[in-house]
Short mmCIF file of C-alpha atoms in Angstrom, two decimals:
data_model
loop_
_atom_site.label_atom_id
_atom_site.label_comp_id
_atom_site.label_asym_id
_atom_site.label_seq_id
_atom_site.Cartn_x
_atom_site.Cartn_y
_atom_site.Cartn_z
CA MET V 1 217.01 171.51 72.00
CA LYS V 2 213.94 169.41 72.36
CA ILE V 3 213.96 165.58 71.78
CA CYS V 4 211.19 163.68 70.53
CA PHE V 5 210.76 159.97 72.21
CA ALA V 6 208.77 157.89 70.18
CA ALA V 7 208.03 153.99 70.51
CA SER V 8 204.88 151.58 69.84
CA SER V 9 203.52 150.29 73.03
CA GLY V 10 204.27 147.34 75.03
CA GLY V 11 207.57 146.40 75.55
CA HIS V 12 209.59 149.06 73.36
CA LEU V 13 208.01 151.59 75.29
CA GLU V 14 209.30 149.39 78.94
CA GLN V 15 212.91 149.73 76.99
CA LEU V 16 211.89 153.67 76.09
CA MET V 17 211.79 154.24 79.47
CA MET V 18 214.89 152.70 80.71
CA LEU V 19 215.82 156.72 79.10
CA TYR V 20 214.02 158.56 81.91
CA PRO V 21 217.37 159.74 82.91
CA MET V 22 218.36 161.75 79.92
CA MET V 23 215.14 162.58 79.02
CA LYS V 24 214.48 164.98 82.44
CA LYS V 25 218.43 165.95 81.59
CA ASN V 26 217.05 167.66 78.28
CA GLU V 27 213.28 169.29 77.29
CA SER V 28 211.01 165.84 75.65
CA PHE V 29 208.55 164.42 75.06
CA ILE V 30 206.85 160.67 74.78
CA LEU V 31 204.74 159.53 72.05
CA THR V 32 203.40 156.39 71.87
CA GLU V 33 200.10 154.75 71.15
CA LYS V 34 196.65 154.59 72.73
CA THR V 35 196.03 150.98 74.18
CA ASN V 36 193.64 150.33 77.23
CA TYR V 37 196.38 150.40 80.01
CA GLN V 38 197.39 153.35 81.68
CA PHE V 39 200.58 154.09 80.75
CA ASN V 40 202.51 156.01 83.39
CA SER V 41 204.99 158.37 81.96
CA LYS V 42 206.04 160.00 85.46
CA ASP V 43 206.60 163.79 84.25
CA ILE V 44 207.43 163.77 81.19
CA LYS V 45 205.00 164.96 78.69
CA HIS V 46 203.63 162.70 76.74
CA TYR V 47 201.49 161.92 73.52
CA ASP V 48 198.71 159.44 72.44
CA VAL V 49 197.91 158.53 68.99
CA ILE V 50 195.59 155.46 67.60
CA GLN V 51 197.15 152.70 67.52
CA ILE V 52 197.41 151.77 63.30
CA ASN V 53 198.43 147.63 61.98
CA ARG V 54 199.14 148.23 58.22
CA ARG V 55 197.89 144.88 57.25
CA GLU V 56 193.78 146.30 58.89
CA PHE V 57 191.59 147.52 56.03
CA THR V 58 191.02 150.52 57.79
CA PHE V 59 194.35 150.91 57.87
CA PHE V 60 194.55 154.11 55.45
CA PHE V 61 191.50 155.80 56.98
CA LYS V 62 193.21 155.74 60.76
CA PHE V 63 196.56 157.09 58.92
CA ILE V 64 194.63 160.20 57.06
CA ILE V 65 193.15 160.98 60.83
CA LEU V 66 196.57 160.17 62.43
CA PHE V 67 197.99 162.83 60.12
CA VAL V 68 195.63 165.26 60.57
CA GLN V 69 195.79 165.43 64.31
CA THR V 70 199.64 165.84 63.69
CA LEU V 71 198.68 168.66 61.19
CA ILE V 72 196.81 170.29 64.29
CA THR V 73 198.78 169.76 67.46
#
């Protein structure tokens, strides 16, 4: 079974990395937002998606881009 660990950037991602031992025991990957700083996922495969704020004017356009990227990957 493959497990997806998903979190927004920052503190939530740090909390998610506390589950690293569980990630190592299972086939898993991390899904998080693309940020300006480098995220060290150790040896766990990870995918970055664009940051989306639902209150931004560009929300709908970014959502469509994210949706298409998800279908392609």
